[in-house]
PDB file of C-alpha atoms in Angstrom:
ATOM      1  CA  MET R   1     -18.274 -85.006 -79.590  1.00  0.00           C
ATOM      2  CA  ALA R   2     -17.508 -82.021 -77.261  1.00  0.00           C
ATOM      3  CA  MET R   3     -17.230 -84.426 -74.321  1.00  0.00           C
ATOM      4  CA  ALA R   4     -14.858 -86.577 -76.352  1.00  0.00           C
ATOM      5  CA  LEU R   5     -12.681 -83.665 -77.234  1.00  0.00           C
ATOM      6  CA  LEU R   6     -12.640 -82.432 -73.621  1.00  0.00           C
ATOM      7  CA  CYS R   7     -11.563 -85.758 -72.163  1.00  0.00           C
ATOM      8  CA  SER R   8      -9.318 -86.905 -74.985  1.00  0.00           C
ATOM      9  CA  PRO R   9      -5.483 -86.817 -74.727  1.00  0.00           C
ATOM     10  CA  SER R  10      -3.707 -83.536 -75.469  1.00  0.00           C
ATOM     11  CA  HIS R  11      -1.899 -85.189 -78.396  1.00  0.00           C
ATOM     12  CA  PHE R  12      -2.013 -88.511 -80.295  1.00  0.00           C
ATOM     13  CA  THR R  13       0.871 -90.607 -81.438  1.00  0.00           C
ATOM     14  CA  THR R  14       1.163 -90.639 -85.204  1.00  0.00           C
ATOM     15  CA  HIS R  15       3.806 -93.253 -85.610  1.00  0.00           C
ATOM     16  CA  HIS R  16       1.514 -96.069 -86.864  1.00  0.00           C
ATOM     17  CA  HIS R  17       0.888 -97.590 -90.220  1.00  0.00           C
ATOM     18  CA  ASN R  18      -2.661 -96.288 -90.129  1.00  0.00           C
ATOM     19  CA  PRO R  19      -2.937 -93.173 -88.150  1.00  0.00           C
ATOM     20  CA  PHE R  20      -6.618 -92.696 -88.877  1.00  0.00           C
ATOM     21  CA  PHE R  21      -7.683 -95.934 -87.401  1.00  0.00           C
ATOM     22  CA  ARG R  22      -5.330 -95.464 -84.451  1.00  0.00           C
ATOM     23  CA  ASN R  23      -6.710 -92.056 -83.633  1.00  0.00           C
ATOM     24  CA  GLN R  24     -10.308 -93.298 -83.914  1.00  0.00           C
ATOM     25  CA  SER R  25      -9.509 -96.070 -81.446  1.00  0.00           C
ATOM     26  CA  ARG R  26      -7.982 -93.524 -78.989  1.00  0.00           C
ATOM     27  CA  ILE R  27     -11.045 -91.354 -79.210  1.00  0.00           C
ATOM     28  CA  LEU R  28     -13.370 -94.281 -78.536  1.00  0.00           C
ATOM     29  CA  LEU R  29     -11.307 -95.289 -75.569  1.00  0.00           C
ATOM     30  CA  SER R  30     -11.387 -91.645 -74.282  1.00  0.00           C
ATOM     31  CA  GLN R  31     -15.172 -91.612 -74.609  1.00  0.00           C
ATOM     32  CA  LYS R  32     -15.438 -94.790 -72.493  1.00  0.00           C
ATOM     33  CA  LYS R  33     -13.218 -93.281 -69.773  1.00  0.00           C
ATOM     34  CA  CYS R  34     -15.323 -90.085 -69.708  1.00  0.00           C
ATOM     35  CA  LYS R  35     -18.556 -92.093 -69.361  1.00  0.00           C
ATOM     36  CA  LEU R  36     -16.979 -94.052 -66.532  1.00  0.00           C
ATOM     37  CA  LYS R  37     -16.021 -90.827 -64.746  1.00  0.00           C
ATOM     38  CA  GLU R  38     -19.529 -89.380 -65.293  1.00  0.00           C
ATOM     39  CA  LYS R  39     -21.105 -92.611 -63.914  1.00  0.00           C
ATOM     40  CA  ILE R  40     -19.003 -92.506 -60.691  1.00  0.00           C
ATOM     41  CA  MET R  41     -19.704 -88.771 -60.202  1.00  0.00           C
ATOM     42  CA  ALA R  42     -23.415 -89.299 -60.669  1.00  0.00           C
ATOM     43  CA  CYS R  43     -23.305 -92.239 -58.196  1.00  0.00           C
ATOM     44  CA  SER R  44     -21.543 -90.066 -55.526  1.00  0.00           C
ATOM     45  CA  CYS R  45     -24.139 -87.313 -55.921  1.00  0.00           C
ATOM     46  CA  ALA R  46     -27.133 -89.592 -55.969  1.00  0.00           C
ATOM     47  CA  CYS R  47     -26.356 -91.833 -52.986  1.00  0.00           C
ATOM     48  CA  SER R  48     -27.185 -90.311 -49.612  1.00  0.00           C
ATOM     49  CA  SER R  49     -24.387 -90.402 -47.025  1.00  0.00           C
ATOM     50  CA  SER R  50     -26.865 -92.173 -44.721  1.00  0.00           C
ATOM     51  CA  ASP R  51     -27.142 -95.005 -47.118  1.00  0.00           C
ATOM     52  CA  PRO R  52     -25.301 -98.041 -45.427  1.00  0.00           C
ATOM     53  CA  SER R  53     -23.995 -99.102 -48.864  1.00  0.00           C
ATOM     54  CA  LEU R  54     -22.132 -95.802 -49.349  1.00  0.00           C
ATOM     55  CA  GLN R  55     -18.498 -95.293 -48.270  1.00  0.00           C
ATOM     56  CA  ASN R  56     -16.332 -92.378 -49.212  1.00  0.00           C
ATOM     57  CA  GLY R  57     -18.960 -91.036 -51.735  1.00  0.00           C
ATOM     58  CA  PHE R  58     -19.197 -94.288 -53.807  1.00  0.00           C
ATOM     59  CA  CYS R  59     -21.957 -96.832 -54.206  1.00  0.00           C
ATOM     60  CA  ARG R  60     -20.755-100.348 -53.517  1.00  0.00           C
ATOM     61  CA  ARG R  61     -22.991-101.927 -56.300  1.00  0.00           C
ATOM     62  CA  ASP R  62     -21.765 -99.628 -59.044  1.00  0.00           C
ATOM     63  CA  LEU R  63     -18.162 -99.891 -57.918  1.00  0.00           C
ATOM     64  CA  VAL R  64     -18.392-103.693 -58.199  1.00  0.00           C
ATOM     65  CA  LEU R  65     -19.880-103.356 -61.661  1.00  0.00           C
ATOM     66  CA  PHE R  66     -17.045-101.082 -62.606  1.00  0.00           C
ATOM     67  CA  GLY R  67     -14.577-103.651 -61.402  1.00  0.00           C
ATOM     68  CA  LEU R  68     -12.878-101.386 -58.879  1.00  0.00           C
ATOM     69  CA  SER R  69     -12.220-104.162 -56.440  1.00  0.00           C
ATOM     70  CA  SER R  70      -9.190-102.583 -55.014  1.00  0.00           C
ATOM     71  CA  SER R  71     -11.165 -99.572 -53.876  1.00  0.00           C
ATOM     72  CA  ILE R  72     -13.741-101.730 -52.281  1.00  0.00           C
ATOM     73  CA  SER R  73     -11.234-103.693 -50.199  1.00  0.00           C
ATOM     74  CA  ILE R  74     -10.006-100.426 -48.723  1.00  0.00           C
ATOM     75  CA  ALA R  75     -13.384 -98.702 -48.093  1.00  0.00           C
ATOM     76  CA  PHE R  76     -15.143-101.838 -46.830  1.00  0.00           C
ATOM     77  CA  PRO R  77     -12.875-103.910 -44.527  1.00  0.00           C
ATOM     78  CA  SER R  78     -13.586-107.628 -44.713  1.00  0.00           C
ATOM     79  CA  SER R  79     -15.637-109.373 -41.935  1.00  0.00           C
ATOM     80  CA  GLU R  80     -12.469-111.181 -40.869  1.00  0.00           C
ATOM     81  CA  ILE R  81     -10.866-107.934 -39.966  1.00  0.00           C
ATOM     82  CA  LEU R  82     -13.999-106.662 -38.156  1.00  0.00           C
ATOM     83  CA  ALA R  83     -14.747-109.951 -36.373  1.00  0.00           C
ATOM     84  CA  GLU R  84     -13.932-109.963 -32.628  1.00  0.00           C
ATOM     85  CA  GLU R  85     -11.403-112.532 -31.471  1.00  0.00           C
ATOM     86  CA  ASP R  86     -13.111-115.618 -29.927  1.00  0.00           C
ATOM     87  CA  LEU R  87     -11.392-115.308 -26.608  1.00  0.00           C
ATOM     88  CA  LYS R  88     -12.112-117.958 -23.910  1.00  0.00           C
ATOM     89  CA  MET R  89     -11.891-116.660 -20.283  1.00  0.00           C
ATOM     90  CA  ALA R  90     -11.504-118.496 -16.988  1.00  0.00           C
ATOM     91  CA  SER R  91     -12.785-117.158 -13.665  1.00  0.00           C
ATOM     92  CA  VAL R  92     -11.234-116.564 -10.298  1.00  0.00           C
ATOM     93  CA  VAL R  93     -13.343-116.319  -7.055  1.00  0.00           C
ATOM     94  CA  ASP R  94     -11.545-115.439  -3.797  1.00  0.00           C
ATOM     95  CA  GLU R  95     -13.988-115.928  -0.940  1.00  0.00           C
ATOM     96  CA  ILE R  96     -11.360-114.971   1.688  1.00  0.00           C
ATOM     97  CA  ASN R  97     -11.186-111.464   0.263  1.00  0.00           C
ATOM     98  CA  ALA R  98     -14.525-111.508  -1.480  1.00  0.00           C
ATOM     99  CA  TYR R  99     -13.713-110.525  -5.085  1.00  0.00           C
ATOM    100  CA  THR R 100     -13.807-112.124  -8.590  1.00  0.00           C
ATOM    101  CA  TYR R 101     -12.387-111.521 -12.039  1.00  0.00           C
ATOM    102  CA  SER R 102     -11.962-113.360 -15.328  1.00  0.00           C
ATOM    103  CA  TYR R 103      -8.691-113.813 -17.224  1.00  0.00           C
ATOM    104  CA  PRO R 104      -7.757-114.969 -20.823  1.00  0.00           C
ATOM    105  CA  ALA R 105      -7.324-118.766 -21.063  1.00  0.00           C
ATOM    106  CA  GLU R 106      -7.466-119.608 -24.779  1.00  0.00           C
ATOM    107  CA  LEU R 107      -7.657-118.250 -28.376  1.00  0.00           C
ATOM    108  CA  PRO R 108      -9.146-121.240 -30.179  1.00  0.00           C
ATOM    109  CA  SER R 109      -8.953-119.619 -33.661  1.00  0.00           C
ATOM    110  CA  LYS R 110      -5.242-119.293 -33.255  1.00  0.00           C
ATOM    111  CA  LYS R 111      -4.739-122.448 -31.310  1.00  0.00           C
ATOM    112  CA  PHE R 112      -3.159-120.462 -28.542  1.00  0.00           C
ATOM    113  CA  LEU R 113      -3.171-121.339 -24.841  1.00  0.00           C
ATOM    114  CA  PHE R 114      -2.094-119.019 -22.127  1.00  0.00           C
ATOM    115  CA  LYS R 115       0.397-120.528 -19.611  1.00  0.00           C
ATOM    116  CA  TRP R 116      -0.802-119.324 -16.264  1.00  0.00           C
ATOM    117  CA  VAL R 117       0.709-120.374 -13.038  1.00  0.00           C
ATOM    118  CA  GLU R 118      -0.805-119.400  -9.657  1.00  0.00           C
ATOM    119  CA  SER R 119       2.240-117.896  -8.017  1.00  0.00           C
ATOM    120  CA  ARG R 120       0.433-116.642  -4.947  1.00  0.00           C
ATOM    121  CA  LYS R 121      -2.781-118.467  -3.787  1.00  0.00           C
ATOM    122  CA  PRO R 122      -5.505-116.252  -2.232  1.00  0.00           C
ATOM    123  CA  GLU R 123      -4.666-115.432   1.414  1.00  0.00           C
ATOM    124  CA  ARG R 124      -5.773-113.080   4.103  1.00  0.00           C
ATOM    125  CA  TYR R 125      -4.427-109.599   4.244  1.00  0.00           C
ATOM    126  CA  SER R 126      -2.489-110.088   7.473  1.00  0.00           C
ATOM    127  CA  SER R 127      -0.330-112.849   6.078  1.00  0.00           C
ATOM    128  CA  ALA R 128       0.033-111.466   2.517  1.00  0.00           C
ATOM    129  CA  ALA R 129       3.310-110.425   1.055  1.00  0.00           C
ATOM    130  CA  PRO R 130       3.964-106.581   1.434  1.00  0.00           C
ATOM    131  CA  LEU R 131       4.678-104.403  -1.581  1.00  0.00           C
ATOM    132  CA  SER R 132       6.551-101.757   0.413  1.00  0.00           C
ATOM    133  CA  PRO R 133       8.631-101.628   3.615  1.00  0.00           C
ATOM    134  CA  ASP R 134       5.751-100.085   5.637  1.00  0.00           C
ATOM    135  CA  ALA R 135       3.528-103.080   4.633  1.00  0.00           C
ATOM    136  CA  ARG R 136       0.597-101.019   3.888  1.00  0.00           C
ATOM    137  CA  LEU R 137      -0.133-102.356   0.417  1.00  0.00           C
ATOM    138  CA  ARG R 138       0.081-106.255   0.193  1.00  0.00           C
ATOM    139  CA  ILE R 139      -0.420-108.790  -2.594  1.00  0.00           C
ATOM    140  CA  VAL R 140      -3.223-111.183  -1.615  1.00  0.00           C
ATOM    141  CA  SER R 141      -3.113-113.329  -4.818  1.00  0.00           C
ATOM    142  CA  GLU R 142      -1.149-113.451  -8.090  1.00  0.00           C
ATOM    143  CA  ARG R 143      -0.872-115.500 -11.283  1.00  0.00           C
ATOM    144  CA  VAL R 144       1.779-115.123 -13.971  1.00  0.00           C
ATOM    145  CA  ASP R 145       2.489-116.323 -17.483  1.00  0.00           C
ATOM    146  CA  ILE R 146       6.133-116.364 -17.714  1.00  0.00           C
ATOM    147  CA  ILE R 147       6.292-117.398 -21.338  1.00  0.00           C
ATOM    148  CA  ASP R 148       4.210-114.498 -22.500  1.00  0.00           C
ATOM    149  CA  ASN R 149       5.401-112.197 -19.697  1.00  0.00           C
ATOM    150  CA  LEU R 150       2.060-111.465 -18.185  1.00  0.00           C
ATOM    151  CA  ILE R 151       1.258-110.723 -14.479  1.00  0.00           C
ATOM    152  CA  LEU R 152      -2.192-110.456 -12.796  1.00  0.00           C
ATOM    153  CA  SER R 153      -1.961-109.291  -9.227  1.00  0.00           C
ATOM    154  CA  VAL R 154      -4.545-108.427  -6.557  1.00  0.00           C
ATOM    155  CA  SER R 155      -3.471-106.092  -3.764  1.00  0.00           C
ATOM    156  CA  ILE R 156      -5.166-104.621  -0.761  1.00  0.00           C
ATOM    157  CA  GLY R 157      -4.100-101.619   1.296  1.00  0.00           C
ATOM    158  CA  PRO R 158      -5.493 -98.518   3.097  1.00  0.00           C
ATOM    159  CA  PRO R 159      -5.747 -95.250   1.130  1.00  0.00           C
ATOM    160  CA  ASN R 160      -2.902 -92.877   1.348  1.00  0.00           C
ATOM    161  CA  LEU R 161      -4.309 -89.797   2.905  1.00  0.00           C
ATOM    162  CA  GLN R 162      -1.851 -87.655   1.160  1.00  0.00           C
ATOM    163  CA  PHE R 163      -3.810 -88.092  -2.012  1.00  0.00           C
ATOM    164  CA  VAL R 164      -7.272 -89.402  -0.867  1.00  0.00           C
ATOM    165  CA  LYS R 165      -8.290 -86.812   1.751  1.00  0.00           C
ATOM    166  CA  SER R 166     -12.100 -86.987   1.667  1.00  0.00           C
ATOM    167  CA  LYS R 167     -14.048 -89.663   3.648  1.00  0.00           C
ATOM    168  CA  ASP R 168     -16.652 -89.769   0.911  1.00  0.00           C
ATOM    169  CA  LYS R 169     -15.348 -92.180  -1.750  1.00  0.00           C
ATOM    170  CA  ASN R 170     -17.817 -90.881  -4.282  1.00  0.00           C
ATOM    171  CA  THR R 171     -15.846 -87.700  -4.467  1.00  0.00           C
ATOM    172  CA  TRP R 172     -12.495 -89.341  -5.054  1.00  0.00           C
ATOM    173  CA  ALA R 173     -10.871 -88.579  -8.397  1.00  0.00           C
ATOM    174  CA  ALA R 174      -9.472 -91.538 -10.384  1.00  0.00           C
ATOM    175  CA  LYS R 175      -6.037 -89.895 -10.610  1.00  0.00           C
ATOM    176  CA  ASP R 176      -5.869 -89.499  -6.839  1.00  0.00           C
ATOM    177  CA  VAL R 177      -6.803 -93.076  -6.244  1.00  0.00           C
ATOM    178  CA  ALA R 178      -4.198 -94.242  -8.714  1.00  0.00           C
ATOM    179  CA  ASP R 179      -1.549 -92.066  -7.004  1.00  0.00           C
ATOM    180  CA  SER R 180      -2.598 -93.534  -3.603  1.00  0.00           C
ATOM    181  CA  VAL R 181      -2.060 -97.033  -4.764  1.00  0.00           C
ATOM    182  CA  LEU R 182       1.153 -96.381  -6.706  1.00  0.00           C
ATOM    183  CA  SER R 183       2.670 -94.506  -3.859  1.00  0.00           C
ATOM    184  CA  ASP R 184       2.831 -97.660  -1.781  1.00  0.00           C
ATOM    185  CA  LYS R 185       3.724 -99.933  -4.635  1.00  0.00           C
ATOM    186  CA  SER R 186       7.447-100.310  -4.344  1.00  0.00           C
ATOM    187  CA  SER R 187       9.875-102.818  -2.882  1.00  0.00           C
ATOM    188  CA  LEU R 188      12.561-100.088  -2.310  1.00  0.00           C
ATOM    189  CA  ARG R 189      13.021 -98.028   0.831  1.00  0.00           C
ATOM    190  CA  VAL R 190      12.165 -94.807  -0.702  1.00  0.00           C
ATOM    191  CA  THR R 191       9.584 -92.008  -0.093  1.00  0.00           C
ATOM    192  CA  SER R 192       6.086 -92.027  -1.571  1.00  0.00           C
ATOM    193  CA  THR R 193       7.135 -89.213  -4.031  1.00  0.00           C
ATOM    194  CA  GLN R 194      10.176 -91.349  -5.201  1.00  0.00           C
ATOM    195  CA  ARG R 195       7.887 -94.286  -5.674  1.00  0.00           C
ATOM    196  CA  LEU R 196       5.598 -92.212  -7.802  1.00  0.00           C
ATOM    197  CA  SER R 197       8.532 -90.926  -9.985  1.00  0.00           C
ATOM    198  CA  GLU R 198       9.056 -94.643 -11.112  1.00  0.00           C
ATOM    199  CA  SER R 199       5.642 -94.594 -12.741  1.00  0.00           C
ATOM    200  CA  SER R 200       3.665 -92.421 -15.248  1.00  0.00           C
ATOM    201  CA  ILE R 201      -0.092 -92.507 -15.277  1.00  0.00           C
ATOM    202  CA  LEU R 202      -1.382 -92.590 -18.910  1.00  0.00           C
ATOM    203  CA  ASP R 203      -5.059 -92.442 -18.182  1.00  0.00           C
ATOM    204  CA  ALA R 204      -7.491 -92.513 -15.220  1.00  0.00           C
ATOM    205  CA  HIS R 205     -11.282 -92.531 -15.055  1.00  0.00           C
ATOM    206  CA  ALA R 206     -14.125 -93.660 -12.818  1.00  0.00           C
ATOM    207  CA  ASN R 207     -17.205 -95.759 -13.394  1.00  0.00           C
ATOM    208  CA  GLU R 208     -20.149 -96.735 -11.211  1.00  0.00           C
ATOM    209  CA  ILE R 209     -20.850-100.450 -11.174  1.00  0.00           C
ATOM    210  CA  ASP R 210     -23.735-101.883  -9.144  1.00  0.00           C
ATOM    211  CA  GLY R 211     -23.984 -98.669  -7.229  1.00  0.00           C
ATOM    212  CA  GLU R 212     -20.335 -98.465  -6.245  1.00  0.00           C
ATOM    213  CA  PRO R 213     -17.441 -96.479  -7.694  1.00  0.00           C
ATOM    214  CA  TYR R 214     -14.590 -98.305  -9.485  1.00  0.00           C
ATOM    215  CA  TRP R 215     -11.483 -96.390 -10.579  1.00  0.00           C
ATOM    216  CA  PHE R 216      -9.610 -97.488 -13.688  1.00  0.00           C
ATOM    217  CA  TYR R 217      -6.138 -96.307 -14.610  1.00  0.00           C
ATOM    218  CA  GLU R 218      -3.330 -97.142 -16.951  1.00  0.00           C
ATOM    219  CA  TYR R 219       0.356 -96.528 -16.307  1.00  0.00           C
ATOM    220  CA  ILE R 220       3.868 -97.502 -17.187  1.00  0.00           C
ATOM    221  CA  VAL R 221       6.833 -98.291 -14.926  1.00  0.00           C
ATOM    222  CA  ARG R 222      10.067 -96.743 -16.205  1.00  0.00           C
ATOM    223  CA  LYS R 223      12.431 -99.213 -14.759  1.00  0.00           C
ATOM    224  CA  SER R 224      13.332-102.196 -16.958  1.00  0.00           C
ATOM    225  CA  PRO R 225      11.274-105.325 -15.945  1.00  0.00           C
ATOM    226  CA  THR R 226      14.109-107.689 -16.518  1.00  0.00           C
ATOM    227  CA  LYS R 227      17.768-107.575 -15.470  1.00  0.00           C
ATOM    228  CA  ASN R 228      19.191-108.596 -18.829  1.00  0.00           C
ATOM    229  CA  ALA R 229      16.995-106.140 -20.868  1.00  0.00           C
ATOM    230  CA  GLN R 230      19.232-104.301 -23.376  1.00  0.00           C
ATOM    231  CA  GLU R 231      16.696-101.691 -24.591  1.00  0.00           C
ATOM    232  CA  SER R 232      16.704 -98.426 -22.614  1.00  0.00           C
ATOM    233  CA  ASN R 233      13.122 -97.845 -23.580  1.00  0.00           C
ATOM    234  CA  LEU R 234      11.721-101.193 -22.418  1.00  0.00           C
ATOM    235  CA  PHE R 235       9.016-100.384 -19.928  1.00  0.00           C
ATOM    236  CA  ARG R 236       6.305-102.469 -18.264  1.00  0.00           C
ATOM    237  CA  ARG R 237       2.726-101.335 -18.981  1.00  0.00           C
ATOM    238  CA  TYR R 238      -0.076-101.780 -16.441  1.00  0.00           C
ATOM    239  CA  ILE R 239      -3.821-101.486 -16.404  1.00  0.00           C
ATOM    240  CA  ALA R 240      -5.610-101.510 -13.114  1.00  0.00           C
ATOM    241  CA  SER R 241      -9.063-101.327 -11.389  1.00  0.00           C
ATOM    242  CA  THR R 242      -9.574-100.352  -7.788  1.00  0.00           C
ATOM    243  CA  ALA R 243     -12.632-100.453  -5.445  1.00  0.00           C
ATOM    244  CA  GLU R 244     -13.123 -99.594  -1.735  1.00  0.00           C
ATOM    245  CA  ARG R 245     -14.563-101.584   1.066  1.00  0.00           C
ATOM    246  CA  ASP R 246     -14.173-101.398   4.827  1.00  0.00           C
ATOM    247  CA  GLY R 247     -11.736 -98.519   4.580  1.00  0.00           C
ATOM    248  CA  TYR R 248      -9.332-100.458   2.227  1.00  0.00           C
ATOM    249  CA  LEU R 249      -8.607-100.333  -1.491  1.00  0.00           C
ATOM    250  CA  TYR R 250      -8.824-103.644  -3.442  1.00  0.00           C
ATOM    251  CA  SER R 251      -6.947-103.443  -6.702  1.00  0.00           C
ATOM    252  CA  LEU R 252      -6.398-105.764  -9.671  1.00  0.00           C
ATOM    253  CA  SER R 253      -3.529-104.859 -11.895  1.00  0.00           C
ATOM    254  CA  ALA R 254      -2.569-106.602 -15.188  1.00  0.00           C
ATOM    255  CA  SER R 255       0.703-105.950 -16.944  1.00  0.00           C
ATOM    256  CA  THR R 256       3.045-106.916 -19.809  1.00  0.00           C
ATOM    257  CA  LEU R 257       6.095-105.522 -21.555  1.00  0.00           C
ATOM    258  CA  SER R 258       5.448-102.333 -23.410  1.00  0.00           C
ATOM    259  CA  LYS R 259       6.430-103.839 -26.693  1.00  0.00           C
ATOM    260  CA  GLN R 260       3.764-106.554 -26.306  1.00  0.00           C
ATOM    261  CA  TRP R 261       0.885-104.157 -25.469  1.00  0.00           C
ATOM    262  CA  ASP R 262      -0.625-104.053 -28.921  1.00  0.00           C
ATOM    263  CA  LYS R 263      -0.878-107.925 -28.840  1.00  0.00           C
ATOM    264  CA  MET R 264      -1.753-108.552 -25.191  1.00  0.00           C
ATOM    265  CA  GLY R 265      -3.183-105.309 -24.113  1.00  0.00           C
ATOM    266  CA  PRO R 266      -6.830-105.932 -25.280  1.00  0.00           C
ATOM    267  CA  TYR R 267      -6.988-109.253 -23.319  1.00  0.00           C
ATOM    268  CA  LEU R 268      -5.589-107.498 -20.196  1.00  0.00           C
ATOM    269  CA  GLU R 269      -8.264-104.762 -20.450  1.00  0.00           C
ATOM    270  CA  LYS R 270     -11.023-107.387 -20.602  1.00  0.00           C
ATOM    271  CA  THR R 271      -9.485-108.871 -17.428  1.00  0.00           C
ATOM    272  CA  VAL R 272      -9.428-105.699 -15.454  1.00  0.00           C
ATOM    273  CA  ALA R 273     -12.881-104.680 -16.594  1.00  0.00           C
ATOM    274  CA  SER R 274     -14.262-107.919 -15.132  1.00  0.00           C
ATOM    275  CA  PHE R 275     -12.950-107.163 -11.605  1.00  0.00           C
ATOM    276  CA  ARG R 276     -15.813-107.068  -9.008  1.00  0.00           C
ATOM    277  CA  LEU R 277     -16.002-107.038  -5.208  1.00  0.00           C
ATOM    278  CA  LEU R 278     -18.433-109.810  -4.020  1.00  0.00           C
ATOM    279  CA  PRO R 279     -20.962-109.872  -1.109  1.00  0.00           C
ATOM    280  CA  PRO R 280     -18.940-111.237   1.890  1.00  0.00           C
ATOM    281  CA  THR R 281     -19.565-114.811   2.947  1.00  0.00           C
ATOM    282  CA  GLY R 282     -18.700-116.734   6.014  1.00  0.00           C
ATOM    283  CA  ASP R 283     -15.166-117.226   4.641  1.00  0.00           C
ATOM    284  CA  TYR R 284     -14.575-113.446   4.171  1.00  0.00           C
ATOM    285  CA  VAL R 285     -11.730-112.068   6.351  1.00  0.00           C
ATOM    286  CA  PRO R 286     -11.663-108.230   6.534  1.00  0.00           C
ATOM    287  CA  PRO R 287      -8.176-106.673   6.157  1.00  0.00           C
ATOM    288  CA  TYR R 288      -8.448-105.090   9.673  1.00  0.00           C
ATOM    289  CA  LYS R 289      -9.235-108.501  11.380  1.00  0.00           C
ATOM    290  CA  ASP R 290      -6.379-110.086  13.395  1.00  0.00           C
ATOM    291  CA  PRO R 291      -3.631-107.960  11.948  1.00  0.00           C
ATOM    292  CA  TRP R 292      -1.072-110.002  14.128  1.00  0.00           C
ATOM    293  CA  ARG R 293      -2.013-113.281  12.468  1.00  0.00           C
ATOM    294  CA  PHE R 294       0.369-114.693   9.864  1.00  0.00           C
ATOM    295  CA  TRP R 295      -1.364-117.919   8.949  1.00  0.00           C
TER     296      TRP R 295
END
């Protein structure tokens, strides 16, 4: 009775034909509510936090019994939300420059196909399109999805000694490698410092893969990617991976519009993470070979 009085409402409505029975009903209802609270509190104390069935201090079984389905849906995300998207990837192998990577091709669950077009077929460094007037950094292959505004580009160029000063690549910082690549990545006749001012590096880190360092970095380009863009805050967002061989930096960059990053970013991250330099074959042409040759 003490518990009933403690948890009962502070006053009872007396505007009823039978106040006694109405008050009795309210007391019984209050008792049930108190028992429910005691049950939940007991459950939260009894269940260990290491128990996989426990979330936010409640036991899943007891919550179901109590009918608190809305709480369960918040504390325990459905398997559909947690399930990874069934993404199908396609592979690129460039034996001329000895590298490979995979790119998104299809999302079967959404019946979505990427619309890739190979805008630049793999070619040797000496004949590749330059990214800057000094022709240090050059695109050796590229594919685009114009409909979804995606670009995958592989470039090769020598390190910029202004940023990468040591001969030991194992000591290179990811930020310095990123600055080295970006300093040569501009079609405008400007200085390296001006080229860098066009971009902002968001993240940079290094990983060792198969005994070789790979540098990963993410950045945005401030200039609008389209001439007819109306939004002043419309940037292009990039994620890239770079590796070194024969004194040259090999980089794969993947990009899309900033407003599409939440949707397309995870697929581009998978693409960049798959980038690898391959053991050279008889078809491999080092960047330093026949620099005068344009075919």
